[in-house]
mmCIF file of N, CA and C in Angstrom:
data_model
loop_
_atom_site.group_PDB
_atom_site.id
_atom_site.type_symbol
_atom_site.label_atom_id
_atom_site.label_comp_id
_atom_site.label_asym_id
_atom_site.label_seq_id
_atom_site.Cartn_x
_atom_site.Cartn_y
_atom_site.Cartn_z
ATOM 1 N N MET A 26 -34.851 -6.153 -8.101
ATOM 2 C CA MET A 26 -34.461 -6.015 -6.608
ATOM 3 C C MET A 26 -36.022 -5.738 -6.226
ATOM 4 N N ASN A 27 -35.875 -6.366 -4.955
ATOM 5 C CA ASN A 27 -37.710 -6.008 -4.144
ATOM 6 C C ASN A 27 -36.803 -4.301 -3.381
ATOM 7 N N LEU A 28 -38.365 -4.481 -2.506
ATOM 8 C CA LEU A 28 -38.169 -2.846 -1.885
ATOM 9 C C LEU A 28 -37.284 -2.823 -0.545
ATOM 10 N N LEU A 29 -37.185 -3.862 -0.326
ATOM 11 C CA LEU A 29 -36.727 -3.822 1.208
ATOM 12 C C LEU A 29 -34.994 -4.370 1.137
ATOM 13 N N HIS A 30 -34.549 -4.825 -0.479
ATOM 14 C CA HIS A 30 -32.936 -4.781 -0.418
ATOM 15 C C HIS A 30 -33.147 -3.619 -0.879
ATOM 16 N N ILE A 31 -33.940 -2.373 -1.716
ATOM 17 C CA ILE A 31 -33.738 -1.434 -1.882
ATOM 18 C C ILE A 31 -33.136 -0.295 -0.758
ATOM 19 N N LEU A 32 -34.191 -0.371 -0.089
ATOM 20 C CA LEU A 32 -33.993 0.170 0.901
ATOM 21 C C LEU A 32 -33.061 -0.083 1.966
ATOM 22 N N LEU A 33 -32.604 -1.337 2.384
ATOM 23 C CA LEU A 33 -31.702 -1.384 3.465
ATOM 24 C C LEU A 33 -30.235 -1.037 2.533
ATOM 25 N N ARG A 34 -29.944 -1.174 1.233
ATOM 26 C CA ARG A 34 -28.558 -0.791 0.489
ATOM 27 C C ARG A 34 -28.945 0.814 0.373
ATOM 28 N N ARG A 35 -29.783 1.667 0.524
ATOM 29 C CA ARG A 35 -30.448 3.365 0.738
ATOM 30 C C ARG A 35 -29.982 3.293 2.269
ATOM 31 N N ARG A 36 -30.185 2.492 2.831
ATOM 32 C CA ARG A 36 -30.060 3.150 4.751
ATOM 33 C C ARG A 36 -28.150 2.970 4.645
ATOM 34 N N ALA A 37 -27.311 2.281 4.534
ATOM 35 C CA ALA A 37 -26.312 1.664 4.755
ATOM 36 C C ALA A 37 -24.985 2.755 3.997
ATOM 37 N N SER A 38 -25.692 3.328 3.210
ATOM 38 C CA SER A 38 -25.093 4.403 2.251
ATOM 39 C C SER A 38 -24.835 5.618 3.342
ATOM 40 N N LEU A 39 -23.701 6.509 3.389
ATOM 41 C CA LEU A 39 -23.276 7.529 4.128
ATOM 42 C C LEU A 39 -22.754 8.652 3.346
ATOM 43 N N ARG A 40 -23.161 9.858 3.064
ATOM 44 C CA ARG A 40 -23.038 11.281 2.838
ATOM 45 C C ARG A 40 -22.316 11.875 3.467
ATOM 46 N N TYR A 41 -20.726 11.966 3.123
ATOM 47 C CA TYR A 41 -20.827 13.958 3.868
ATOM 48 C C TYR A 41 -20.567 14.541 3.194
ATOM 49 N N THR A 42 -21.212 16.285 3.735
ATOM 50 C CA THR A 42 -21.272 17.342 2.843
ATOM 51 C C THR A 42 -20.671 18.635 3.679
ATOM 52 N N LEU A 43 -19.079 18.297 3.330
ATOM 53 C CA LEU A 43 -18.481 20.179 3.928
ATOM 54 C C LEU A 43 -18.993 21.049 3.331
ATOM 55 N N ALA A 44 -19.208 21.830 4.707
ATOM 56 C CA ALA A 44 -19.031 23.592 4.148
ATOM 57 C C ALA A 44 -18.892 24.452 4.091
ATOM 58 N N ALA A 45 -18.820 25.633 4.011
ATOM 59 C CA ALA A 45 -17.908 26.460 3.650
ATOM 60 C C ALA A 45 -17.040 27.187 4.930
ATOM 61 N N ASP A 46 -18.301 26.944 6.284
ATOM 62 C CA ASP A 46 -18.008 27.068 7.275
ATOM 63 C C ASP A 46 -17.941 26.150 8.377
ATOM 64 N N GLY A 47 -17.127 25.228 7.906
ATOM 65 C CA GLY A 47 -16.565 23.652 8.093
ATOM 66 C C GLY A 47 -17.389 22.963 8.753
ATOM 67 N N SER A 48 -18.780 23.779 8.722
ATOM 68 C CA SER A 48 -19.810 21.954 9.473
ATOM 69 C C SER A 48 -19.737 21.146 8.832
ATOM 70 N N VAL A 49 -20.038 19.955 9.103
ATOM 71 C CA VAL A 49 -20.489 18.806 8.042
ATOM 72 C C VAL A 49 -21.921 18.453 8.681
ATOM 73 N N THR A 50 -22.087 18.083 7.249
ATOM 74 C CA THR A 50 -23.601 17.116 6.635
ATOM 75 C C THR A 50 -23.468 15.363 6.826
ATOM 76 N N ILE A 51 -23.980 14.570 7.938
ATOM 77 C CA ILE A 51 -24.005 13.406 7.704
ATOM 78 C C ILE A 51 -25.753 13.230 6.854
ATOM 79 N N ARG A 52 -25.204 12.437 5.833
ATOM 80 C CA ARG A 52 -26.659 11.686 5.379
ATOM 81 C C ARG A 52 -26.646 10.550 5.463
ATOM 82 N N GLN A 53 -27.763 9.754 5.855
ATOM 83 C CA GLN A 53 -28.074 7.609 5.662
ATOM 84 C C GLN A 53 -29.523 8.169 5.560
ATOM 85 N N GLY A 54 -29.411 7.316 4.383
ATOM 86 C CA GLY A 54 -30.833 7.596 3.591
ATOM 87 C C GLY A 54 -31.782 8.822 3.513
ATOM 88 N N TRP A 55 -32.714 9.218 5.028
ATOM 89 C CA TRP A 55 -33.579 9.854 4.860
ATOM 90 C C TRP A 55 -32.784 10.812 6.780
ATOM 91 N N ARG A 56 -32.071 10.317 6.549
ATOM 92 C CA ARG A 56 -31.615 11.223 8.009
ATOM 93 C C ARG A 56 -30.423 11.847 7.794
ATOM 94 N N ARG A 57 -30.437 13.203 8.661
ATOM 95 C CA ARG A 57 -29.753 14.351 8.223
ATOM 96 C C ARG A 57 -29.068 14.855 9.565
ATOM 97 N N VAL A 58 -28.010 14.862 9.707
ATOM 98 C CA VAL A 58 -27.339 15.023 11.213
ATOM 99 C C VAL A 58 -26.243 15.722 10.537
ATOM 100 N N GLN A 59 -26.547 17.583 11.367
ATOM 101 C CA GLN A 59 -25.285 18.397 10.776
ATOM 102 C C GLN A 59 -24.611 18.690 12.120
ATOM 103 N N LEU A 60 -23.364 18.865 12.270
ATOM 104 C CA LEU A 60 -22.161 19.502 13.139
ATOM 105 C C LEU A 60 -21.744 20.733 12.776
ATOM 106 N N SER A 61 -21.154 20.424 13.703
ATOM 107 C CA SER A 61 -20.136 21.684 14.337
ATOM 108 C C SER A 61 -19.021 20.489 13.953
ATOM 109 N N HIS A 62 -17.741 21.829 13.235
ATOM 110 C CA HIS A 62 -16.146 21.107 12.788
ATOM 111 C C HIS A 62 -15.748 20.817 13.942
ATOM 112 N N SER A 63 -15.480 20.738 15.264
ATOM 113 C CA SER A 63 -15.117 20.772 16.285
ATOM 114 C C SER A 63 -16.057 19.609 17.004
ATOM 115 N N ASP A 64 -17.310 19.757 16.820
ATOM 116 C CA ASP A 64 -17.923 18.253 17.347
ATOM 117 C C ASP A 64 -17.739 16.827 16.096
ATOM 118 N N TYR A 65 -17.789 17.449 14.705
ATOM 119 C CA TYR A 65 -17.725 16.327 14.121
ATOM 120 C C TYR A 65 -16.345 15.848 14.093
ATOM 121 N N LEU A 66 -14.724 16.569 14.916
ATOM 122 C CA LEU A 66 -13.412 16.048 14.698
ATOM 123 C C LEU A 66 -13.359 15.264 16.216
ATOM 124 N N LEU A 67 -14.302 15.970 17.057
ATOM 125 C CA LEU A 67 -14.764 14.608 18.315
ATOM 126 C C LEU A 67 -15.496 13.744 18.526
ATOM 127 N N LEU A 68 -16.187 13.676 17.390
ATOM 128 C CA LEU A 68 -17.606 11.800 17.016
ATOM 129 C C LEU A 68 -16.378 11.200 16.493
ATOM 130 N N ALA A 69 -15.158 11.855 15.265
ATOM 131 C CA ALA A 69 -14.578 10.967 14.634
ATOM 132 C C ALA A 69 -13.295 10.345 15.796
ATOM 133 N N GLN A 70 -12.832 10.693 16.696
ATOM 134 C CA GLN A 70 -11.823 10.652 17.655
ATOM 135 C C GLN A 70 -12.558 9.555 18.329
ATOM 136 N N LEU A 71 -14.227 9.593 18.860
ATOM 137 C CA LEU A 71 -14.594 8.869 19.823
ATOM 138 C C LEU A 71 -14.740 7.569 18.773
ATOM 139 N N LYS A 72 -15.313 7.622 17.438
ATOM 140 C CA LYS A 72 -15.369 6.388 16.946
ATOM 141 C C LYS A 72 -13.911 6.008 16.455
ATOM 142 N N GLY A 73 -13.526 6.811 16.108
ATOM 143 C CA GLY A 73 -12.119 6.099 15.378
ATOM 144 C C GLY A 73 -12.107 6.052 13.636
ATOM 145 N N TRP A 74 -12.574 6.657 13.153
ATOM 146 C CA TRP A 74 -12.595 6.851 12.018
ATOM 147 C C TRP A 74 -11.427 7.492 11.686
ATOM 148 N N GLN A 75 -11.021 7.956 10.503
ATOM 149 C CA GLN A 75 -9.577 7.464 9.664
ATOM 150 C C GLN A 75 -10.001 8.912 8.992
ATOM 151 N N ALA A 76 -9.482 9.974 8.694
ATOM 152 C CA ALA A 76 -9.897 11.451 7.939
ATOM 153 C C ALA A 76 -8.754 10.903 6.320
#
């Protein structure tokens, strides 16, 4: 595998972490976004994500 393929595959994967307080951390590659539970629910509704 070349480096570009590894980087593209790594960027495509999303990881979700749910904290005890209900906040959600979404990681994509080297980026990380932390949302409150209500913000995550709003984002999921806007994006049409299924729970």
